[in-house]
Coordinates of C-alpha atoms in Angstrom, one line a residue:
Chain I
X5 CA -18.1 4.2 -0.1
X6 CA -14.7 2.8 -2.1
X7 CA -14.1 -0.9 -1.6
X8 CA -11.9 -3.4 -3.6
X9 CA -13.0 -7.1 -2.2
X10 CA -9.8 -9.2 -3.2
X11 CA -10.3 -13.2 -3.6
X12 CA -9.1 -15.8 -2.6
X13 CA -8.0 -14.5 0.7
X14 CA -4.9 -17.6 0.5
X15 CA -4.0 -19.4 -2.1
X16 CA -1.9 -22.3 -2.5
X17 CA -0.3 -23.7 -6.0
X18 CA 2.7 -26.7 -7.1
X19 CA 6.0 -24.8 -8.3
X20 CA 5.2 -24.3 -12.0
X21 CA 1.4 -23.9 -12.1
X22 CA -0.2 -20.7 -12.7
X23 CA -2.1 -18.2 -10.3
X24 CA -5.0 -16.0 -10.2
X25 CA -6.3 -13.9 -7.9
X26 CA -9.5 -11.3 -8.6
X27 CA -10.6 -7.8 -7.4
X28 CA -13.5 -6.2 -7.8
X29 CA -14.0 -2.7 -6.7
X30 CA -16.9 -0.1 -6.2
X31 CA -16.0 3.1 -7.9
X32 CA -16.4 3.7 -10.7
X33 CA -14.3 6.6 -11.8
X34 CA -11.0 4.2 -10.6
X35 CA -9.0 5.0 -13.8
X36 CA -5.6 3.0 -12.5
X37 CA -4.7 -0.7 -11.1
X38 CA -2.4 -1.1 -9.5
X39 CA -0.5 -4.6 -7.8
X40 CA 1.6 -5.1 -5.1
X41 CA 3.8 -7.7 -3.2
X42 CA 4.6 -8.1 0.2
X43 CA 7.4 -10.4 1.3
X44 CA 7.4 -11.5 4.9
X45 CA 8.6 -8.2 7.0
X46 CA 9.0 -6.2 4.1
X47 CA 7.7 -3.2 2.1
X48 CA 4.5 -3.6 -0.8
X49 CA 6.6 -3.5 -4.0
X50 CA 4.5 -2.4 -7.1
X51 CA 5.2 -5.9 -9.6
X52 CA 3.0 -4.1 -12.3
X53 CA -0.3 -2.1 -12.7
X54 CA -2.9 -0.7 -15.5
X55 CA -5.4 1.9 -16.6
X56 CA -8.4 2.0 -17.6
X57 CA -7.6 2.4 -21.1
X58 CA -6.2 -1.2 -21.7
X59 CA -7.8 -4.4 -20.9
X60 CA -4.4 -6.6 -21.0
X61 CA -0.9 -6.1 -19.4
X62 CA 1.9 -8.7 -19.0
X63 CA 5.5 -8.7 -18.2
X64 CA 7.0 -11.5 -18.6
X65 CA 5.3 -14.4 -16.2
X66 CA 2.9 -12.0 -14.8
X67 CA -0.3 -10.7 -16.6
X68 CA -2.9 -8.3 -15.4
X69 CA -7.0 -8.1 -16.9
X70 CA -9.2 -5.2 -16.4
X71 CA -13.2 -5.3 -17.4
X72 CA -14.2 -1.9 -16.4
X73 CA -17.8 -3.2 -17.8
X74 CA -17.9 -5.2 -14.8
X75 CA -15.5 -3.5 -12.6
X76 CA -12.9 -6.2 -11.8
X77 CA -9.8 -6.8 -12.8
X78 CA -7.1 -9.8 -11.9
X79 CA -3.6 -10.8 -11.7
X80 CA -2.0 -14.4 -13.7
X81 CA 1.2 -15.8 -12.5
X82 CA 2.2 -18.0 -14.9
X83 CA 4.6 -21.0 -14.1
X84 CA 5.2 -19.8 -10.3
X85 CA 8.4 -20.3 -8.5
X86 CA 9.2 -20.9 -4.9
X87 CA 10.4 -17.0 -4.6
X88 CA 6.6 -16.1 -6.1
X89 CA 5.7 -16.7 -2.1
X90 CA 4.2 -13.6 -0.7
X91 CA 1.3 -11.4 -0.3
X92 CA -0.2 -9.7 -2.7
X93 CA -2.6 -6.8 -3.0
X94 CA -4.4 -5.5 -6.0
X95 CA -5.4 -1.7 -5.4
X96 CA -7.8 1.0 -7.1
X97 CA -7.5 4.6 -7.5
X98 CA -9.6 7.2 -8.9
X99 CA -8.5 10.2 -10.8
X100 CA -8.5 13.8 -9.1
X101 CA -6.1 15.8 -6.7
X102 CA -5.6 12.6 -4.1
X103 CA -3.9 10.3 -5.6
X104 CA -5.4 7.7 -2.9
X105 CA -5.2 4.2 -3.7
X106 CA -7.9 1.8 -1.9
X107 CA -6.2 -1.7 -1.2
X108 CA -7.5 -5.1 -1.2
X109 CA -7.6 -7.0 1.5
X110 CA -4.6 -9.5 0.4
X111 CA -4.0 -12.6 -1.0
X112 CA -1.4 -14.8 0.6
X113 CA 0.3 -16.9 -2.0
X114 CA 2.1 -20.4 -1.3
X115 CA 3.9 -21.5 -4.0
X116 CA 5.7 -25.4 -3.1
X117 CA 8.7 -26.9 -4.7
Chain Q
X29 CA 20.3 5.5 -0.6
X30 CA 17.3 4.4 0.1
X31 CA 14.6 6.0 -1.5
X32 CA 11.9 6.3 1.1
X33 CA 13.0 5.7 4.4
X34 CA 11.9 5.5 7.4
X35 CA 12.4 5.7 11.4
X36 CA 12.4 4.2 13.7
X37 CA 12.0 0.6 12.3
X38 CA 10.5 -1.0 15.4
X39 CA 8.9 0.9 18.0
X40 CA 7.7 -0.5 21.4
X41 CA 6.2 1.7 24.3
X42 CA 3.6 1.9 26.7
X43 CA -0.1 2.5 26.8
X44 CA -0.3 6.4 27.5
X45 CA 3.0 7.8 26.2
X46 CA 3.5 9.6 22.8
X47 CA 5.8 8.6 19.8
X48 CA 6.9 9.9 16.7
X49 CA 7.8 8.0 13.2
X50 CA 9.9 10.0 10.7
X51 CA 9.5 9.5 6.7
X52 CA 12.1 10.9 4.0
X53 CA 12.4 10.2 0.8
X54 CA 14.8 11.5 -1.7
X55 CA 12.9 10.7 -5.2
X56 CA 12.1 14.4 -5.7
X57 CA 8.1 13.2 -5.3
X58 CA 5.6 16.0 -4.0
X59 CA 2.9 14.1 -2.7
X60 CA 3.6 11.5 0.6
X61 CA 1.2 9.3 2.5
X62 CA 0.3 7.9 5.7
X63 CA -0.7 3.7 5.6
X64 CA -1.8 1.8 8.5
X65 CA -1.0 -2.3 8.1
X66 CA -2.9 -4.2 10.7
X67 CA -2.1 -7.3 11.8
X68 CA -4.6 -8.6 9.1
X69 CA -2.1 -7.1 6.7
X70 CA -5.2 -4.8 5.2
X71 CA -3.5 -1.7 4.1
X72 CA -5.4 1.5 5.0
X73 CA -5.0 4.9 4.4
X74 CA -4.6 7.9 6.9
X75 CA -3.2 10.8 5.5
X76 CA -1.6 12.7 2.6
X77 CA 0.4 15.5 1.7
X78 CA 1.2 17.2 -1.4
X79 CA 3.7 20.4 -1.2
X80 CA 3.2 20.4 2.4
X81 CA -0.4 20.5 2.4
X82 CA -3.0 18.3 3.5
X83 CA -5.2 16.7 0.9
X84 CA -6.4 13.6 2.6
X85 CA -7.2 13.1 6.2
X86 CA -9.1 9.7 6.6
X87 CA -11.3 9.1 9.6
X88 CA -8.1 8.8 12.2
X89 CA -8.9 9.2 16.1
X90 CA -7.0 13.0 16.8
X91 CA -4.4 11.6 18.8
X92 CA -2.9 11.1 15.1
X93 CA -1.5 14.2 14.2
X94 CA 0.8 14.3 10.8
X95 CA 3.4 17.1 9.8
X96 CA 5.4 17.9 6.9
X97 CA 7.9 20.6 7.3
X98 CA 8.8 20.0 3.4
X99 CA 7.9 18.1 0.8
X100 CA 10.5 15.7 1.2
X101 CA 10.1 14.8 4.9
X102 CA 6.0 13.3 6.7
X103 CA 6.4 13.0 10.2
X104 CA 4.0 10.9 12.1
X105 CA 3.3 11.7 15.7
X106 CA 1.1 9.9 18.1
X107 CA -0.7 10.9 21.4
X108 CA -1.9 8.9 24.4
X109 CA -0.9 5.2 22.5
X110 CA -3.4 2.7 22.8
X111 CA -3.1 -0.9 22.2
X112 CA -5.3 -0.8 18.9
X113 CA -2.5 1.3 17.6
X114 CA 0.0 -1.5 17.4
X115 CA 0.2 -2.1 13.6
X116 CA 2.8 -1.4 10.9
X117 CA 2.9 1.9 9.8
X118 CA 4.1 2.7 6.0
X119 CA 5.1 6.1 4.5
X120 CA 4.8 6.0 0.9
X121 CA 5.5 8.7 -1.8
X122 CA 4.5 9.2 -5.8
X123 CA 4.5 12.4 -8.3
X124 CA 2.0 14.7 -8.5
X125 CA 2.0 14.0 -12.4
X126 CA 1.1 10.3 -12.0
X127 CA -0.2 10.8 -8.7
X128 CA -2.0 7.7 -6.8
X129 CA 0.1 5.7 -9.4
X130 CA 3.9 4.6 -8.8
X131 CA 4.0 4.4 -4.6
X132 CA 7.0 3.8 -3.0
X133 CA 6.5 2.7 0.1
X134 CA 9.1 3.3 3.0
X135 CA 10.1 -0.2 4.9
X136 CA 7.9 0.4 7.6
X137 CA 7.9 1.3 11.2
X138 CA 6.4 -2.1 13.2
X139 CA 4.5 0.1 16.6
X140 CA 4.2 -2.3 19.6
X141 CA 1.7 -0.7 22.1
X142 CA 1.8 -2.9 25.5

């Protein structure tokens, strides 16, 4: 069935470092990438996604990959802040009538001052 | 003016009764979803609606039953609570011309089954 595995489960990184976290996912029509954040006792915020028709996206300090070759795609965070703290979850979803995204599993991120 | 929201935010009851969460969102999208947030924080899918109809209805025990008296408004209601149904519960929303892409997820609704 759909899966997205999302790696590393936590991550941990000095103030100013970058950040990388990977998903890979099993279908193969997934057309669009989404990413999330989740701050502690909040709501998943969308920080930026892509589709399949682009390999490279960045805003500003944060950058997303896609190689549909070998289905996975991944999220930079370039020189993280303190406020980069959160979860974050990469998603996939497939075109057709749905519009249902399948979610990673997470990636907690740490960043210390 | 917030644009997806929900009620209530927290929700504790007792094993056996039946609850109902409320979503509303006021960004003129037509298709609304159901997401389940355990206390893993993995993010699952139960249902969806587009124009009041449903278009996806994951494998979700019966006692889940959603409604959507318009397209602005996905009700949640739950039968016979059990303690595995203590999670978070997010509404989330997008257009049907993007759909899947653009969610806006609702601030959540934390169940506390005890």
């Amino acid at each position: 069935g759909e899966n997205v595995e999302q790696h590393p489960s936590t991550l941990s990184v000095q103030e100013g470092d970058s950040a990388v976290i990977k998903c890979t996912y099993s279908d193969s029509a997934s057309n669009y990438f989404p990413w999330y954040k989740q701050e502690l006792g909040k709501r998943p915020q969308l920080i930026i996604d892509i589709r399949s028709n682009v390999g490279e996206k960045k805003d500003q300090r944060i950058a997303v990959t896609l190689n549909k070759t070998a289905k996975h795609f991944s999220l930079h965070i370039t020189e993280t802040q303190p406020e980069d703290s959160a979860v974050y979850f990469c998603a996939a979803g497939a075109p057709g009538n749905t519009g249902k995204l399948i979610f990673g599993q997470g990636t907690t991120l740490q960043v210390k001052p | 003016d917030t644009a997806v929201s929900q009620t209530p935010k927290y929700l504790v009851t007792q094993m056996g009764n039946d609850k109902s969460i409320k979503c509303e969102q006021n960004l003129g999208h037509d298709t609304m979803y159901w997401y389940k947030q355990d206390s893993k924080k993995f993010l699952k899918i139960m249902f969806s609606y587009n124009n009041k109809e449903l278009i996806i209805n994951e494998t979700v025990p019966n006692r889940f039953s959603p409604k959507s008296p318009d397209k602005a408004h996905l009700n949640l209601h739950i039968n016979s609570l059990e303690l595995g149904d203590s999670a978070v519960y997010f509404c989330a929303s997008s257009h049907e011309e993007v759909r899947g892409s653009g969610y806006t997820f609702g601030s959540g609704t934390r169940l506390t089954v005890v």
